Coordinates of C-alpha atoms in Angstrom, one line a residue:
K93 CA 54.4 -50.2 -6.9
L94 CA 51.0 -50.2 -6.3
R95 CA 49.5 -53.5 -7.0
A96 CA 52.8 -54.5 -4.5
S97 CA 51.3 -52.2 -1.7
I98 CA 47.7 -54.0 -2.0
A99 CA 48.6 -57.9 -2.9
P100 CA 49.7 -58.3 1.2
H101 CA 46.1 -58.0 1.9
D102 CA 45.2 -61.1 1.1
G103 CA 49.1 -62.8 1.0
V104 CA 49.5 -66.1 2.5
L105 CA 51.9 -64.1 5.2
R106 CA 48.7 -62.2 6.7
Y107 CA 46.2 -65.3 6.7
A108 CA 48.9 -67.7 8.0
R109 CA 49.5 -64.7 11.3
D110 CA 45.7 -63.6 11.5
F111 CA 43.8 -66.0 10.7
C112 CA 45.1 -69.5 9.9
E113 CA 46.5 -72.1 11.7
D114 CA 48.5 -73.2 8.6
V115 CA 48.5 -72.2 4.4
V116 CA 49.4 -75.4 2.1
I117 CA 49.9 -74.0 -1.1
G118 CA 48.9 -76.4 -3.8
Q119 CA 46.1 -77.4 -6.2
A120 CA 43.3 -79.3 -3.9
E121 CA 40.8 -81.7 -5.4
F122 CA 38.3 -83.9 -3.3
I123 CA 38.9 -87.7 -3.2
G124 CA 35.8 -88.5 -0.9
K125 CA 33.0 -86.4 1.5
R126 CA 35.1 -85.1 3.9
S127 CA 38.9 -85.5 2.4
L128 CA 41.2 -84.0 -0.5
K129 CA 44.3 -84.1 -1.6
I130 CA 46.8 -81.1 -2.3
F131 CA 49.1 -81.1 -5.0
D132 CA 52.4 -79.4 -4.1
A133 CA 52.7 -76.1 -6.6
R134 CA 56.3 -76.0 -5.8
D135 CA 56.8 -79.7 -6.3
K136 CA 55.2 -81.5 -8.9
D137 CA 56.5 -84.9 -8.0
A138 CA 55.8 -84.5 -4.6
T139 CA 53.6 -86.8 -2.9
P140 CA 50.1 -85.1 -2.5
Q141 CA 49.0 -84.5 0.8
E142 CA 45.8 -85.6 2.2
I143 CA 43.5 -83.7 4.9
N144 CA 40.2 -85.0 6.5
F145 CA 38.4 -82.3 7.0
D146 CA 35.0 -81.5 9.7
K147 CA 34.3 -78.1 7.3
C148 CA 35.3 -77.4 3.9
I149 CA 34.4 -74.3 2.3
I150 CA 35.0 -74.0 -1.5
C151 CA 36.1 -70.5 -2.7
T152 CA 37.9 -71.1 -6.3
G153 CA 36.5 -68.1 -7.5
A154 CA 35.8 -67.4 -11.6
S155 CA 37.9 -67.1 -14.6
A156 CA 37.3 -65.6 -18.0
V157 CA 34.9 -67.1 -20.5
I158 CA 36.2 -68.1 -23.9
V159 CA 32.9 -67.8 -26.0
P160 CA 32.5 -70.1 -29.1
I161 CA 33.7 -67.2 -31.7
P162 CA 35.6 -69.3 -34.3
G163 CA 39.5 -69.2 -33.2
L164 CA 39.6 -67.2 -29.9
R165 CA 40.1 -70.9 -27.6
E166 CA 43.1 -71.7 -29.9
T167 CA 44.4 -67.9 -29.5
P168 CA 46.7 -66.7 -26.9
H169 CA 44.9 -63.4 -25.8
L170 CA 44.5 -60.8 -22.9
T171 CA 41.6 -61.3 -19.9
N172 CA 41.1 -59.7 -17.2
G173 CA 43.1 -62.2 -15.2
N174 CA 46.4 -61.0 -17.1
F175 CA 45.8 -57.6 -18.7
F176 CA 47.5 -56.0 -15.6
N177 CA 50.6 -58.3 -17.5
L178 CA 51.3 -55.8 -19.8
E179 CA 54.7 -53.8 -19.9
E180 CA 54.0 -51.6 -22.7
L181 CA 51.0 -49.7 -24.4
P182 CA 49.9 -51.6 -27.6
P183 CA 49.0 -49.3 -30.4
R184 CA 45.7 -50.9 -31.1
A185 CA 43.4 -52.9 -28.8
C186 CA 40.1 -55.1 -30.4
L187 CA 37.6 -55.8 -27.1
I188 CA 35.5 -58.5 -27.8
G189 CA 32.4 -57.7 -24.8
A190 CA 30.9 -54.4 -23.7
G191 CA 30.6 -55.4 -19.9
P192 CA 31.6 -53.6 -17.1
I193 CA 35.2 -54.8 -16.9
G194 CA 35.7 -54.5 -20.5
I195 CA 35.1 -51.2 -21.2
E196 CA 36.8 -49.8 -18.2
M197 CA 40.1 -51.2 -19.4
A198 CA 39.1 -50.1 -23.0
Q199 CA 38.7 -46.1 -21.5
A200 CA 41.9 -46.4 -20.2
L201 CA 44.2 -48.2 -23.1
Q202 CA 42.5 -45.1 -25.0
R203 CA 43.2 -42.5 -22.2
F204 CA 46.8 -43.7 -22.6
G205 CA 47.1 -43.3 -26.5
C206 CA 45.9 -47.3 -27.4
Q207 CA 43.2 -47.3 -30.3
V208 CA 40.6 -49.5 -28.7
T209 CA 37.7 -50.9 -30.7
I210 CA 34.6 -52.5 -28.7
F211 CA 32.6 -55.4 -30.5
E212 CA 29.1 -56.2 -29.2
I213 CA 26.4 -58.2 -29.8
H214 CA 23.7 -56.5 -27.9
T215 CA 22.2 -53.4 -29.5
H216 CA 24.2 -50.7 -26.7
L217 CA 26.8 -50.8 -24.0
L218 CA 26.4 -52.3 -20.7
P219 CA 23.0 -54.2 -21.5
R220 CA 22.3 -54.9 -17.8
E221 CA 22.9 -51.2 -16.8
D222 CA 20.1 -48.5 -16.5
Q223 CA 19.8 -47.5 -19.6
D224 CA 20.1 -44.1 -18.5
A225 CA 23.5 -44.4 -17.2
A226 CA 24.7 -46.4 -20.2
K227 CA 23.8 -44.3 -22.5
L228 CA 25.8 -41.6 -21.1
V229 CA 28.9 -43.8 -20.4
T230 CA 28.8 -44.9 -24.0
Q231 CA 29.3 -41.2 -25.0
A232 CA 32.2 -40.4 -22.9
L233 CA 33.8 -43.7 -24.7
I234 CA 32.9 -42.0 -27.9
D235 CA 34.0 -38.9 -27.0
D236 CA 37.7 -39.9 -26.2
G237 CA 37.7 -41.7 -29.5
V238 CA 37.1 -45.4 -28.9
H239 CA 35.3 -46.8 -31.8
V240 CA 32.2 -49.1 -30.9
H241 CA 30.7 -51.5 -32.9
Y242 CA 27.0 -52.8 -31.8
S243 CA 25.3 -55.9 -33.3
V244 CA 28.1 -57.5 -34.3
K245 CA 28.4 -61.4 -35.4
L246 CA 32.2 -62.3 -35.5
H247 CA 33.2 -64.8 -37.9
N248 CA 36.6 -65.7 -36.9
V249 CA 40.1 -63.9 -34.5
G250 CA 43.5 -65.2 -34.7
I251 CA 47.0 -64.2 -34.6
K252 CA 49.4 -63.8 -37.4
G253 CA 52.7 -66.0 -37.5
N254 CA 53.2 -68.4 -35.3
A255 CA 53.0 -66.6 -31.6
T256 CA 51.6 -69.1 -28.8
T257 CA 51.6 -66.7 -26.1
V258 CA 50.4 -63.4 -25.3
A259 CA 53.2 -60.7 -25.8
Y260 CA 53.0 -58.0 -23.1
K261 CA 55.8 -55.5 -24.8
S262 CA 56.8 -55.0 -28.6
P263 CA 57.8 -56.9 -30.6
W264 CA 54.1 -57.0 -30.5
S265 CA 51.8 -59.8 -32.4
I266 CA 49.2 -59.1 -34.9
Y267 CA 45.9 -60.0 -34.5
F268 CA 42.9 -59.8 -37.3
V269 CA 38.7 -60.2 -36.3
E270 CA 36.6 -61.0 -39.0
A271 CA 33.2 -59.5 -38.0
T272 CA 29.9 -58.5 -40.0
L273 CA 28.7 -55.0 -38.7
A274 CA 25.4 -53.9 -38.0
D275 CA 24.6 -52.4 -41.6
G276 CA 25.6 -56.1 -42.7
T277 CA 29.1 -55.3 -44.3
N278 CA 32.1 -57.6 -44.0
Q279 CA 35.2 -56.2 -41.8
T280 CA 38.4 -57.4 -41.1
F281 CA 39.9 -55.7 -38.0
E282 CA 44.0 -55.7 -37.3
C283 CA 45.7 -54.7 -33.5
E284 CA 48.1 -55.4 -31.3
A285 CA 45.9 -56.5 -28.5
L286 CA 42.8 -58.4 -28.2
L287 CA 41.2 -58.7 -25.0
N288 CA 38.4 -60.7 -24.2
A289 CA 35.7 -59.2 -21.6
T290 CA 32.6 -61.5 -22.6
G291 CA 32.0 -62.7 -18.5
R292 CA 33.6 -64.6 -16.3
A293 CA 32.5 -68.6 -15.2
P294 CA 32.8 -70.2 -12.2
N295 CA 35.9 -72.4 -11.4
V296 CA 34.3 -75.7 -10.8
S297 CA 36.2 -78.0 -13.0
G298 CA 39.1 -80.4 -11.6
L299 CA 38.0 -79.8 -8.0
G300 CA 36.7 -83.6 -7.5
L301 CA 33.0 -82.3 -6.6
D302 CA 31.4 -85.2 -7.8
L303 CA 33.4 -87.6 -5.4
A304 CA 33.0 -85.0 -2.9
G305 CA 28.8 -84.9 -3.1
V306 CA 28.7 -81.7 -4.2
D307 CA 26.0 -80.8 -6.7
Y308 CA 27.5 -77.8 -9.7
D309 CA 27.0 -77.1 -13.0
T310 CA 29.4 -74.8 -15.3
R311 CA 27.5 -71.9 -15.5
S312 CA 26.1 -71.0 -12.0
G313 CA 29.4 -72.8 -10.3
V314 CA 28.7 -74.6 -6.8
H315 CA 24.8 -75.1 -5.8
I316 CA 24.0 -73.5 -2.4
D317 CA 21.4 -73.0 -0.1
D318 CA 20.6 -69.8 1.3
F319 CA 23.0 -70.8 4.2
F320 CA 25.8 -70.8 1.8
A321 CA 25.8 -74.7 2.7
T322 CA 26.4 -77.3 -0.3
T323 CA 24.6 -80.5 -1.2
N324 CA 27.5 -82.2 1.5
A325 CA 26.3 -80.9 4.9
H326 CA 30.2 -80.8 5.3
I327 CA 31.2 -78.3 2.6
Y328 CA 30.1 -74.6 2.2
A329 CA 31.0 -72.4 -0.7
A330 CA 31.1 -68.1 -1.3
G331 CA 32.3 -65.5 -3.8
D332 CA 32.5 -66.3 -7.5
V333 CA 32.5 -70.2 -7.4
C334 CA 28.7 -69.8 -6.3
S335 CA 27.1 -66.8 -6.6
P336 CA 26.1 -64.3 -9.6
Y337 CA 27.4 -61.3 -7.6
K338 CA 31.1 -61.8 -9.3
F339 CA 32.4 -58.6 -7.1
T340 CA 35.4 -58.5 -4.2
H341 CA 33.6 -56.8 -1.9
A342 CA 30.8 -59.2 -2.3
A343 CA 32.9 -62.4 -2.3
D344 CA 34.2 -60.6 1.0
F345 CA 31.6 -60.6 2.8
M346 CA 30.1 -64.0 1.5
A347 CA 33.1 -65.7 2.9
R348 CA 32.4 -63.9 6.5
I349 CA 29.3 -65.0 6.6
A350 CA 29.8 -68.8 5.3
V351 CA 32.6 -68.7 7.8
R352 CA 30.7 -68.2 10.7
N353 CA 27.7 -70.4 9.3
A354 CA 30.1 -73.0 8.6
F355 CA 32.0 -73.3 12.0
L356 CA 29.6 -71.3 14.9
D357 CA 26.1 -72.6 13.3
A358 CA 24.9 -69.1 12.5
K359 CA 22.0 -69.0 10.2
S360 CA 22.9 -66.3 8.4
K361 CA 21.4 -65.6 5.0
H362 CA 22.6 -65.2 1.3
S363 CA 19.3 -63.5 0.3
D364 CA 19.6 -61.2 3.3
L365 CA 22.9 -59.4 1.8
L366 CA 22.6 -56.0 -0.4
V367 CA 24.7 -55.6 -3.0
P368 CA 25.9 -52.3 -4.6
W369 CA 28.6 -52.6 -7.2
C370 CA 30.2 -49.4 -9.5
T371 CA 32.0 -49.6 -12.8
Y372 CA 35.0 -47.6 -12.7
T373 CA 34.7 -45.3 -15.8
D374 CA 34.4 -41.7 -16.2
P375 CA 31.7 -40.8 -15.2
E376 CA 31.8 -44.0 -12.8
V377 CA 28.4 -45.6 -12.6
A378 CA 27.2 -47.2 -9.5
H379 CA 23.9 -49.1 -8.2
V380 CA 22.6 -50.7 -5.3
G381 CA 18.9 -52.7 -5.3
L382 CA 16.7 -53.4 -8.3
Y383 CA 16.8 -51.6 -11.3
E384 CA 13.9 -50.2 -12.5
H385 CA 13.5 -52.5 -15.8
E386 CA 13.6 -55.3 -12.8
L387 CA 10.7 -53.3 -11.4
D388 CA 9.0 -53.6 -14.8
D389 CA 9.7 -57.2 -14.8
K390 CA 8.3 -57.9 -11.7
S391 CA 5.4 -56.0 -12.0
I392 CA 6.7 -53.7 -8.9
P393 CA 4.6 -50.4 -8.9
Y394 CA 7.5 -47.5 -8.5
D395 CA 8.4 -43.7 -8.4
S396 CA 11.7 -42.9 -9.7
Y397 CA 13.3 -39.4 -8.9
I398 CA 16.6 -38.2 -10.3
R399 CA 18.2 -35.1 -9.7
Q400 CA 21.1 -33.8 -12.7
L401 CA 24.1 -32.8 -11.7
K402 CA 24.9 -29.9 -13.6
D403 CA 21.9 -28.3 -11.7
V404 CA 23.6 -29.1 -8.4
D405 CA 26.1 -26.0 -7.1
R406 CA 29.3 -28.1 -6.5
C407 CA 29.4 -29.7 -10.0
K408 CA 29.0 -26.0 -11.4
C409 CA 31.8 -25.0 -10.2
E410 CA 33.8 -27.8 -10.9
G411 CA 32.6 -28.4 -14.5
I412 CA 30.5 -31.3 -14.4
T413 CA 27.9 -31.7 -17.0
K414 CA 27.1 -34.8 -17.0
G415 CA 25.7 -37.4 -14.7
F416 CA 22.7 -37.9 -12.1
V417 CA 21.1 -39.4 -8.9
K418 CA 18.2 -41.8 -9.7
I419 CA 16.3 -43.2 -7.4
S420 CA 13.3 -45.5 -7.6
C421 CA 10.9 -46.1 -3.8
V422 CA 7.2 -47.9 -3.8
K423 CA 4.9 -46.1 -5.4
D424 CA 3.5 -43.3 -3.4
S425 CA 6.2 -44.4 -0.7
D426 CA 9.5 -43.4 0.7
S427 CA 10.8 -47.1 0.8
I428 CA 13.5 -47.2 -1.3
L429 CA 13.7 -50.1 -3.8
G430 CA 17.2 -49.2 -6.1
A431 CA 19.3 -46.6 -6.8
T432 CA 22.0 -45.4 -9.3
I433 CA 24.2 -43.0 -9.6
V434 CA 26.5 -42.0 -12.2
A435 CA 29.2 -39.6 -11.3
P436 CA 33.2 -38.6 -10.8
N437 CA 33.2 -41.0 -7.5
A438 CA 29.8 -42.4 -7.8
G439 CA 31.2 -45.2 -6.3
D440 CA 31.9 -43.8 -3.3
L441 CA 28.6 -41.8 -3.0
I442 CA 26.8 -45.0 -3.6
S443 CA 27.1 -46.1 0.0
E444 CA 24.9 -43.2 1.7
L445 CA 22.1 -44.8 -0.1
S446 CA 23.0 -48.3 0.1
V447 CA 23.0 -47.8 3.9
A448 CA 19.8 -46.3 4.0
I449 CA 18.3 -49.8 1.8
Q450 CA 19.5 -52.2 4.7
N451 CA 18.7 -50.1 8.0
G452 CA 15.2 -49.0 5.9
I453 CA 15.9 -45.7 6.0
G454 CA 13.3 -43.7 3.3
V455 CA 14.0 -40.6 1.3
K456 CA 12.2 -38.4 2.9
D457 CA 14.3 -39.4 6.2
I458 CA 17.6 -38.6 4.0
A459 CA 16.2 -35.2 2.5
G460 CA 16.0 -34.0 6.0
V461 CA 20.0 -35.2 6.7
M462 CA 21.9 -31.5 6.5
H463 CA 24.8 -32.6 3.9
S464 CA 27.9 -30.5 3.8
Y465 CA 27.9 -27.4 1.2
P466 CA 28.6 -27.5 -1.7
T467 CA 29.2 -31.4 -2.3
T468 CA 28.2 -33.7 -5.2
A469 CA 26.7 -35.7 -2.2
E470 CA 23.9 -33.3 -2.1
A471 CA 22.5 -34.7 -5.2
I472 CA 21.3 -37.5 -3.1
R473 CA 19.6 -35.2 -0.6
Q474 CA 18.1 -33.4 -3.3
C475 CA 17.0 -35.9 -5.4
C476 CA 14.7 -37.3 -1.9
A477 CA 13.5 -33.9 -1.2
Q478 CA 11.6 -34.5 -4.5
F479 CA 9.0 -37.0 -2.7
F480 CA 8.1 -34.0 -0.5
P481 CA 5.5 -33.0 -3.0
K482 CA 3.7 -36.1 -3.1
L483 CA 2.6 -35.0 0.6
R484 CA 1.1 -32.1 -0.2
T485 CA -2.5 -33.6 -0.8
P486 CA -5.5 -31.5 -0.6
A487 CA -5.9 -32.5 3.0
L488 CA -2.3 -31.7 3.8
N489 CA -3.3 -27.9 2.4
R490 CA -6.3 -27.4 3.9
A491 CA -4.6 -28.3 7.3
L492 CA -1.9 -25.9 6.9
E493 CA -4.0 -23.0 5.9
I494 CA -6.6 -23.4 9.1
R495 CA -2.8 -23.8 11.2
M496 CA -1.4 -20.6 10.0
T497 CA -4.8 -18.8 10.2
Q498 CA -4.5 -20.3 13.9
V499 CA -0.5 -18.3 14.0
A500 CA -1.7 -15.6 12.5
A501 CA -5.2 -15.0 15.2
A502 CA -3.0 -15.7 18.3
K503 CA -0.4 -13.3 17.1
D504 CA -3.5 -10.8 16.4
S505 CA -4.7 -11.1 20.4

């Protein structure tokens, strides 16, 4: 019911009514630099429709990566693309990969009553995330009962019997995962659902991109310039097929910009986009801007301020003991470089800091904005207020002493 209520937002009827003169359902493939053909998705015997165009935008998205684990490609399994086709809760699930999508699904399954086992090749979960945040989420998963194995080497995966399709309800198939664990022991795990969450790759195959004169590769996707134009001046691209930011909201904004650039000759830039994101676990992890490890890698001097939620009155009232707001600024400045929030509804809270970065608003100004009390958002203001002690230089302290003396003298007179 929920999916059905959301689907019309990106449905054919809405696009045909509000945006497009015509919508054609089918598989499109370039046959030249300014032409393509469309195969009818409902009638495979129908003659393909050929279309000539002045401008075209590629928005074919991305699909789940199948990493080179023996047996994985041949074994029918779950990905984020078919996960929500499940009609029943599997008793056990094995998860390969521990990025945002994977751990979101892992926690959801575990809390519904499925025993989840995670296999991660790295030494910790969420390897690209702020490590303070990753540790909190990892502990939350463990507290929920998820079994987590780090530094794992997977030797083979498969399915018992002759199953050739994914089971979305009982009777379940039985999968097996053969692995060497971090302590060097070899172990075979069994489960009723195998979830591959090792990442997403751009959909570039079968599009005829070579005939269109569009450069691409299977890892980064369609190559674009800063204005979303491809190597064919008549063809643009947007979204997961050409960007490292594989988020729905990022694809939305990129498409808007690409359309303006392609059809209105606007000059909006990909590099100007500020992309926030959120991992929807409990607690949520939201981020915008640069991470501390990225600042370290770039040798950018910075100061970081952190406010623990356990010290915020609203969180005390709600029993929230874990989570924080962390803001990194240019060293000795209030200019914000990046921010991470770990909290319930962190995805909502991060927008305040996204607006600030986008509009050049520093922590000093945020700290001076009244926030409703008691709210979790107060943690942002309180975190920003930690900048003020940096302003208390000896010179400023002396100036304050002189002014206070002057005010006292005026009162006495």
